[in-house]
């Protein structure tokens, strides 16, 4: 007589390996289809910047000059070794693989692995390379903490912040409620909190806080609702305060603008399900019911990003003609291009290192430097003209299918502005020339050369001159013939740089990592 029981051993092995196989299938599909995932374009742009010699300190190609290290200090250089696409595909596989040893001893190990796989795949389909790499490092940290190596675990959490500061911030949020249950006596909890604090504090100390990130009320409602749904499953565990803490944190971030903003939603649908499955002792069915809002959000986010990329995103070939046309324009050197991009944001790197963009693909910086674009009522023709001059824009390129965020600018440009002359168009793009554009480097200075990593300028005298690049604690101007000789750089009242050379000559403006920059020494007055 044959006994009837659970799944056969082979079936159980397949079920246990299912999360890894599902992640591998998703990675394979993304590799074959190569959809133009929006966040991946930002990683590719930073990879291109690193390949052009841009370090952590200053990048001239976006927003008039920014510190790329504020987004990720680690990932651009890893991308140089293996490529951003390879990192994007490898990170979810690493995350899911690490879920297997982490699931040992849990009440629901298979569900935990599936929750981690769902989060990893959802993050992949959004194209978030830095967050994915940071998550893999953070899971290594958790393994070390579980193995009673708090110093190693804390150090790895700190390193995860060099990939994405959001990762240790989320890790700290998970560890903080454990203090209420006596966790202050646990070396693992202390190591986690110390590492998380360092992972957030080090990038902030080196590169400052980004601008505010938008936080729609719908994302707040989903975050609070998701936390409320799982709270009962954590009531009798050391994590009983995690859900209310997450809800309070989301509310504070909604009311007080920060660089986190709507990214707090990621904690609710990517992180919270796995944490609940670690701590809750509920049976599987009620637990799945409590997790349903978070899991539904995970699936929706993944499907939304993938469908948008496949249906609406421009691919590399859609930027080729625009790039060719721009490189033929007479006023490209010494000026910037305002790109009203497509949903894919591929123009952030596909126009090439020769094209300096007035903006870029970093919403926090955009909100900080260009808030007039997103204020109620937006800009009128006069405001836009002044902004183009202020940002040294010589050309405006407008996508036929622009990203929703830039739709008001798209409509303004297409309305027929007297200072914009159409010079070229195809089915994807329309290119306009700006009448009498202001240069980045105005006379009597002379721009010798410009790359993403440096500007070389001839300075004929020792007077104070305005240069339309953004001030930064790491930006320096050194003599091309005597690197010990530096010009004075000071912020102007309208957010650009004033340069005064100690002697006429050729000066190289570039980022320079220094102790005075780290300490944030006040800029000289150059008076």
XYZ file of C-alpha atoms in Angstrom:
527
model
C 0.000 0.000 0.000
C 1.343 3.416 -0.920
C 1.166 6.129 1.709
C -0.283 9.471 0.751
C 1.647 12.408 2.191
C 3.150 15.758 1.265
C 5.046 16.559 -1.890
C 7.697 14.114 -3.051
C 11.309 14.977 -2.167
C 11.980 16.197 -5.713
C 8.875 18.368 -5.552
C 9.905 19.806 -2.201
C 13.348 20.651 -3.572
C 11.788 22.361 -6.584
C 9.453 24.313 -4.289
C 12.357 25.311 -2.068
C 14.421 26.436 -5.061
C 11.441 28.161 -6.658
C 12.371 31.699 -5.521
C 15.842 31.424 -7.023
C 14.488 29.903 -10.237
C 11.860 32.656 -10.490
C 14.500 35.340 -9.989
C 16.708 33.675 -12.591
C 13.790 33.606 -15.032
C 13.096 37.314 -14.448
C 16.766 38.167 -14.913
C 16.846 36.164 -18.149
C 13.769 37.935 -19.525
C 15.181 41.368 -18.685
C 18.514 40.399 -20.243
C 16.834 39.229 -23.460
C 14.328 42.091 -23.794
C 16.677 44.796 -22.471
C 13.792 47.185 -21.706
C 14.727 50.863 -21.206
C 14.165 50.848 -17.431
C 14.150 54.425 -16.182
C 16.268 54.096 -13.038
C 18.809 51.976 -14.898
C 19.501 54.975 -17.146
C 20.684 56.957 -14.125
C 23.146 54.189 -13.285
C 24.341 54.062 -16.890
C 24.851 57.831 -16.868
C 26.992 57.600 -13.747
C 28.938 54.715 -15.260
C 29.606 56.902 -18.306
C 30.698 59.739 -16.015
C 33.127 57.478 -14.167
C 34.477 56.280 -17.506
C 35.040 59.945 -18.441
C 37.238 60.482 -15.403
C 34.597 61.845 -13.038
C 35.325 60.850 -9.455
C 33.116 61.206 -6.399
C 33.410 64.948 -6.084
C 32.232 66.911 -9.133
C 30.435 66.154 -12.377
C 29.903 68.994 -14.868
C 27.384 67.218 -17.132
C 24.230 67.513 -15.003
C 22.531 70.495 -13.352
C 25.505 72.786 -13.893
C 27.664 70.576 -11.676
C 26.869 68.094 -8.885
C 28.647 65.607 -6.613
C 27.898 62.108 -7.967
C 28.911 60.603 -4.628
C 25.710 61.891 -3.030
C 23.781 59.238 -4.988
C 26.243 56.359 -4.712
C 29.942 56.311 -3.948
C 30.457 52.661 -4.767
C 28.223 51.592 -7.648
C 29.644 53.804 -10.451
C 33.083 52.269 -9.935
C 31.720 48.728 -9.702
C 29.910 49.509 -12.951
C 33.222 50.377 -14.574
C 34.414 46.854 -13.789
C 31.400 44.829 -14.926
C 28.847 47.293 -16.348
C 25.649 48.688 -14.861
C 23.478 46.158 -16.670
C 25.467 43.241 -15.263
C 25.193 44.725 -11.771
C 21.457 45.216 -12.237
C 21.063 41.543 -13.185
C 23.487 40.136 -10.614
C 22.161 42.020 -7.585
C 18.733 40.309 -7.402
C 20.322 36.888 -7.836
C 22.713 37.652 -4.979
C 19.860 38.905 -2.800
C 17.752 35.790 -3.394
C 20.732 33.467 -2.908
C 21.453 35.118 0.450
C 17.825 34.581 1.472
C 18.457 30.819 1.645
C 20.925 30.800 4.565
C 18.962 33.615 6.197
C 15.768 31.537 6.094
C 17.181 28.723 8.239
C 15.350 28.421 11.522
C 12.515 30.741 10.509
C 8.904 29.694 11.049
C 8.089 30.176 7.342
C 11.388 29.749 5.452
C 9.888 29.173 1.999
C 7.529 32.148 2.287
C 10.449 34.277 3.431
C 12.490 33.312 0.385
C 9.547 34.076 -1.905
C 9.046 37.488 -0.279
C 12.720 38.320 -0.770
C 12.557 37.120 -4.383
C 9.467 39.240 -5.075
C 11.203 42.306 -3.652
C 14.405 41.639 -5.599
C 12.572 41.156 -8.900
C 10.400 44.228 -8.332
C 13.523 46.285 -7.698
C 15.141 44.840 -10.831
C 12.155 45.792 -12.978
C 12.447 49.352 -11.711
C 16.134 49.358 -12.711
C 17.402 50.419 -9.276
C 21.016 49.292 -9.441
C 22.408 51.141 -6.409
C 19.601 49.998 -4.117
C 19.936 46.404 -5.335
C 23.682 46.327 -4.716
C 23.203 47.945 -1.315
C 20.541 45.379 -0.413
C 22.877 42.490 -1.262
C 25.600 43.970 0.964
C 23.061 44.542 3.752
C 21.951 40.901 3.647
C 25.589 39.875 3.985
C 25.646 42.129 7.039
C 22.607 40.357 8.499
C 24.303 36.998 7.967
C 27.339 38.274 9.860
C 25.153 39.608 12.678
C 23.362 36.269 12.966
C 26.746 34.549 13.112
C 27.644 36.654 16.169
C 30.053 38.885 14.310
C 28.609 42.313 15.146
C 31.690 44.264 14.080
C 31.723 42.676 10.621
C 27.962 43.066 10.311
C 28.054 46.712 11.319
C 30.923 47.406 8.924
C 29.030 45.800 6.044
C 25.950 47.885 6.818
C 28.131 50.988 6.707
C 29.497 49.871 3.321
C 25.940 49.326 2.051
C 25.417 53.055 2.567
C 28.182 53.747 0.060
C 26.061 51.886 -2.482
C 22.749 53.461 -1.440
C 22.234 55.447 1.792
C 18.598 54.372 1.758
C 19.589 50.763 2.541
C 21.163 51.368 5.985
C 18.373 53.828 6.749
C 15.857 51.013 6.267
C 18.078 48.610 8.228
C 18.197 51.051 11.121
C 14.420 51.373 11.049
C 14.131 47.581 11.372
C 16.648 47.397 14.231
C 15.365 50.359 16.245
C 12.193 48.715 17.681
C 14.313 45.911 19.131
C 15.645 48.361 21.717
C 12.238 48.329 23.406
C 12.597 44.604 24.121
C 16.033 44.754 25.701
C 17.917 44.818 22.427
C 20.363 47.356 23.816
C 22.063 44.424 25.535
C 22.440 42.539 22.241
C 25.762 42.969 20.399
C 23.937 42.207 17.129
C 21.401 45.003 17.657
C 24.101 47.441 18.714
C 26.211 46.475 15.708
C 23.248 46.879 13.361
C 22.336 50.308 14.705
C 25.939 51.524 14.664
C 26.475 50.275 11.120
C 23.189 51.732 9.914
C 23.996 55.091 11.490
C 27.424 55.116 9.844
C 25.944 54.074 6.495
C 23.674 57.113 6.544
C 26.031 59.569 8.236
C 29.147 59.039 6.112
C 27.558 59.915 2.720
C 25.776 62.850 4.369
C 29.005 64.133 5.915
C 30.938 63.776 2.654
C 28.377 65.063 0.171
C 25.569 66.743 2.094
C 21.841 66.184 1.927
C 20.070 65.982 -1.427
C 17.107 68.148 -2.249
C 13.600 67.096 -1.286
C 11.935 64.183 -3.041
C 8.241 64.303 -3.800
C 5.873 62.305 -1.562
C 2.308 62.024 -2.945
C -0.434 61.494 -0.392
C -1.371 58.266 -2.173
C 2.061 56.803 -1.385
C 1.674 57.901 2.236
C -1.740 56.226 2.446
C -0.401 52.999 0.940
C 2.603 52.991 3.274
C 0.543 53.575 6.420
C -2.135 51.127 5.279
C 0.417 48.412 4.541
C 2.045 48.900 7.948
C -1.342 48.772 9.671
C -2.241 45.539 7.873
C 0.825 43.676 9.166
C 0.867 45.159 12.666
C -1.319 42.446 14.264
C 1.084 39.790 12.983
C 3.878 41.424 15.003
C 1.986 42.198 18.226
C 3.535 39.429 20.339
C 7.048 39.715 18.926
C 10.077 41.919 19.672
C 9.117 43.815 16.490
C 5.698 44.893 17.792
C 6.614 48.567 17.401
C 7.981 48.323 13.850
C 4.700 48.912 12.007
C 3.669 52.006 14.004
C 7.228 53.328 13.802
C 7.175 52.928 10.009
C 3.806 54.699 9.829
C 5.065 57.573 11.986
C 8.282 57.840 9.955
C 6.284 57.970 6.722
C 4.012 60.680 8.113
C 6.969 62.777 9.266
C 8.645 62.405 5.870
C 5.394 63.452 4.202
C 5.147 66.587 6.348
C 8.865 67.486 6.372
C 10.448 67.473 2.885
C 13.606 65.348 2.709
C 15.571 63.413 0.125
C 13.755 60.215 1.155
C 10.190 61.286 0.362
C 8.171 58.685 -1.516
C 11.089 56.259 -1.326
C 9.637 55.397 2.083
C 7.083 53.370 0.146
C 9.860 50.945 -0.746
C 10.208 50.044 2.905
C 6.545 49.062 3.019
C 6.441 46.840 -0.042
C 10.047 45.632 -0.428
C 11.338 45.301 3.139
C 8.366 44.929 5.493
C 7.028 41.588 4.147
C 10.367 39.839 4.685
C 10.738 41.314 8.187
C 7.244 40.146 9.141
C 8.047 36.638 7.928
C 11.173 36.599 10.099
C 9.388 37.507 13.318
C 5.725 36.532 13.110
C 4.548 33.188 14.487
C 1.173 33.341 12.783
C -0.009 30.455 10.648
C 0.587 30.739 6.932
C -2.941 31.650 5.788
C -3.633 34.589 8.137
C -0.067 35.749 7.602
C -0.506 35.813 3.833
C -3.753 37.730 4.295
C -1.963 40.350 6.406
C 0.791 40.596 3.802
C -1.592 40.820 0.860
C -1.518 44.663 0.559
C 2.297 44.721 0.570
C 2.600 41.852 -1.889
C -0.028 43.378 -4.185
C 1.907 46.655 -4.142
C 5.112 44.765 -4.985
C 3.495 43.089 -7.987
C 1.844 46.324 -9.135
C 5.106 48.291 -8.923
C 6.950 45.645 -10.919
C 4.256 45.400 -13.585
C 3.885 49.182 -13.849
C 7.594 49.761 -14.403
C 7.972 46.934 -16.910
C 4.858 47.781 -18.942
C 5.809 51.458 -19.068
C 9.326 50.598 -20.206
C 8.138 48.264 -22.955
C 5.222 50.407 -24.158
C 6.426 53.990 -23.744
C 10.181 53.954 -23.248
C 12.556 55.157 -25.944
C 15.444 52.824 -26.732
C 19.016 53.662 -27.660
C 18.229 53.891 -31.370
C 15.574 56.528 -30.634
C 18.275 58.898 -29.366
C 20.824 58.301 -32.130
C 19.478 60.843 -34.625
C 19.110 63.524 -31.944
C 22.678 62.952 -30.772
C 23.988 63.193 -34.345
C 22.100 66.434 -34.908
C 23.248 67.987 -31.639
C 26.899 67.228 -32.324
C 26.614 69.161 -35.602
C 25.249 72.313 -33.965
C 27.618 75.304 -33.903
C 26.879 76.494 -30.357
C 27.008 73.183 -28.507
C 30.477 73.792 -27.047
C 30.336 76.075 -24.039
C 26.575 75.719 -23.636
C 24.059 73.249 -22.240
C 21.098 71.384 -23.673
C 17.713 71.336 -21.988
C 16.303 67.860 -22.595
C 12.575 67.310 -22.106
C 13.058 63.568 -22.071
C 10.931 60.512 -22.619
C 9.762 58.262 -19.767
C 12.844 56.055 -20.182
C 15.215 58.960 -19.347
C 17.735 57.451 -21.754
C 18.952 60.870 -22.806
C 20.672 61.157 -19.440
C 23.538 59.172 -20.981
C 22.696 58.294 -24.600
C 23.449 61.801 -25.880
C 27.039 61.145 -24.883
C 29.637 62.854 -22.700
C 30.004 65.699 -25.213
C 26.525 67.005 -24.342
C 26.161 68.858 -21.042
C 22.576 68.789 -19.793
C 20.981 71.712 -18.014
C 19.133 69.191 -15.883
C 19.519 65.414 -15.651
C 17.919 62.414 -13.965
C 17.973 63.080 -10.238
C 14.661 64.328 -8.914
C 16.017 65.539 -5.579
C 18.528 67.840 -7.267
C 15.910 68.923 -9.796
C 13.494 69.853 -7.013
C 16.215 71.807 -5.234
C 17.683 73.731 -8.166
C 14.667 74.031 -10.463
C 11.713 74.299 -8.132
C 10.062 76.821 -10.451
C 9.291 73.971 -12.861
C 7.147 72.213 -10.282
C 5.513 75.134 -8.485
C 1.755 75.638 -8.925
C 1.203 77.409 -12.220
C 4.678 76.523 -13.482
C 6.588 78.940 -15.695
C 5.440 81.418 -18.300
C 7.384 82.403 -21.426
C 9.367 85.134 -19.655
C 10.273 82.872 -16.722
C 11.432 80.157 -19.080
C 13.544 82.582 -21.092
C 15.266 83.750 -17.917
C 15.870 80.150 -16.814
C 17.427 79.215 -20.181
C 19.799 82.181 -19.957
C 20.676 81.461 -16.332
C 21.559 77.854 -17.166
C 23.530 78.663 -20.348
C 21.135 76.683 -22.541
C 21.676 76.943 -26.303
C 19.355 74.109 -27.425
C 16.095 72.612 -26.212
C 15.255 69.056 -27.289
C 11.674 67.909 -26.709
C 10.434 64.320 -26.873
C 7.173 63.589 -28.650
C 6.216 61.441 -25.622
C 7.665 63.277 -22.617
C 7.795 62.070 -19.040
C 4.675 63.180 -17.169
C 6.665 65.320 -14.754
C 7.862 67.498 -17.664
C 4.554 67.745 -19.502
C 4.008 71.444 -18.552
C 7.420 72.368 -19.983
C 6.657 70.313 -23.087
C 3.436 72.240 -23.637
C 5.147 75.590 -23.054
C 7.911 74.876 -25.576
C 5.477 73.547 -28.176
C 3.226 76.584 -27.768
C 5.564 78.631 -29.981
C 8.037 80.775 -28.053
C 9.608 83.677 -29.959
C 13.127 82.971 -28.676
C 13.093 79.298 -29.765
C 13.668 78.415 -33.422
C 13.060 74.869 -34.616
C 16.179 73.534 -36.342
C 15.371 69.835 -36.739
C 12.755 67.194 -35.967
C 11.805 63.577 -36.533
C 8.980 61.388 -35.235
C 10.561 61.250 -31.765
C 12.188 64.643 -31.260
C 12.033 68.338 -32.008
C 15.200 70.385 -31.545
C 15.091 74.147 -30.964
C 17.872 76.732 -30.968
C 17.767 79.407 -28.263
C 18.221 82.951 -29.535
C 21.332 84.688 -28.201
C 22.234 82.020 -25.612
C 24.327 82.851 -22.570
C 27.590 80.861 -22.349
C 28.864 78.843 -19.406
C 32.092 80.857 -19.550
C 31.583 84.442 -20.689
C 34.123 86.899 -22.096
C 36.750 88.000 -21.295
C 37.316 84.426 -20.083
C 37.890 81.853 -22.797
C 36.750 78.232 -22.545
C 39.624 76.064 -23.788
C 37.953 72.678 -23.305
C 35.139 71.016 -21.413
C 34.606 67.403 -20.352
C 32.346 65.800 -17.740
C 35.304 65.920 -15.339
C 36.815 69.383 -15.911
C 36.625 72.821 -17.491
C 39.810 74.441 -18.779
C 39.578 78.234 -18.859
C 41.935 81.011 -19.964
C 41.793 83.896 -17.478
C 43.252 87.181 -18.805
C 43.361 89.168 -15.554
C 42.854 89.056 -11.787
C 39.336 90.482 -11.693
C 36.318 88.552 -10.360
C 34.484 86.700 -13.138
C 31.237 84.756 -13.103
C 31.304 81.132 -14.310
C 27.975 79.347 -14.674
C 28.800 76.178 -12.775
C 27.421 75.231 -9.367
C 29.515 75.880 -6.251
C 30.704 72.816 -4.388
C 32.970 72.170 -1.427
C 35.240 70.006 -3.599
C 35.430 72.254 -6.671
C 38.847 73.851 -7.187
C 40.540 75.850 -9.949
C 44.244 75.067 -10.360
C 46.759 76.600 -12.704
C 47.423 74.314 -15.663
C 51.151 75.066 -15.421
C 51.525 75.210 -11.624
C 49.033 72.980 -9.749
C 50.047 74.604 -6.460
C 48.586 77.877 -7.729
C 44.809 78.019 -7.226
C 42.191 80.583 -8.123
C 39.613 81.703 -5.593
C 36.101 80.303 -6.103
C 33.136 81.770 -4.269
C 29.360 81.243 -4.580
C 27.420 84.034 -6.227
C 24.102 85.249 -4.876
C 22.227 83.458 -7.664
C 23.807 80.054 -7.125
C 26.761 80.022 -9.518
C 30.516 80.555 -9.069
C 32.697 83.634 -9.021
C 36.347 83.064 -10.024
C 39.290 85.321 -9.226
C 42.724 84.173 -10.392
C 45.882 85.252 -8.549
C 47.557 85.743 -11.934
C 46.508 85.551 -15.591
C 46.808 82.097 -17.115
C 45.038 78.846 -17.866
C 43.100 77.249 -15.001
C 41.524 73.812 -14.680
C 38.247 73.612 -12.765
C 37.685 70.110 -11.380
C 36.629 68.216 -8.291
C 39.348 67.521 -5.746
C 38.718 65.316 -2.706
C 40.377 67.085 0.220
C 40.193 67.356 3.986
C 39.042 70.961 3.745
C 36.271 69.829 1.419
C 35.236 67.033 3.784
C 35.151 69.496 6.668
C 33.090 71.878 4.560
C 35.425 74.825 4.941
C 33.753 78.115 4.094
C 34.491 79.448 0.626
C 36.637 82.536 0.330
C 34.958 85.826 -0.453
C 37.294 86.557 -3.411
C 36.818 90.240 -2.670
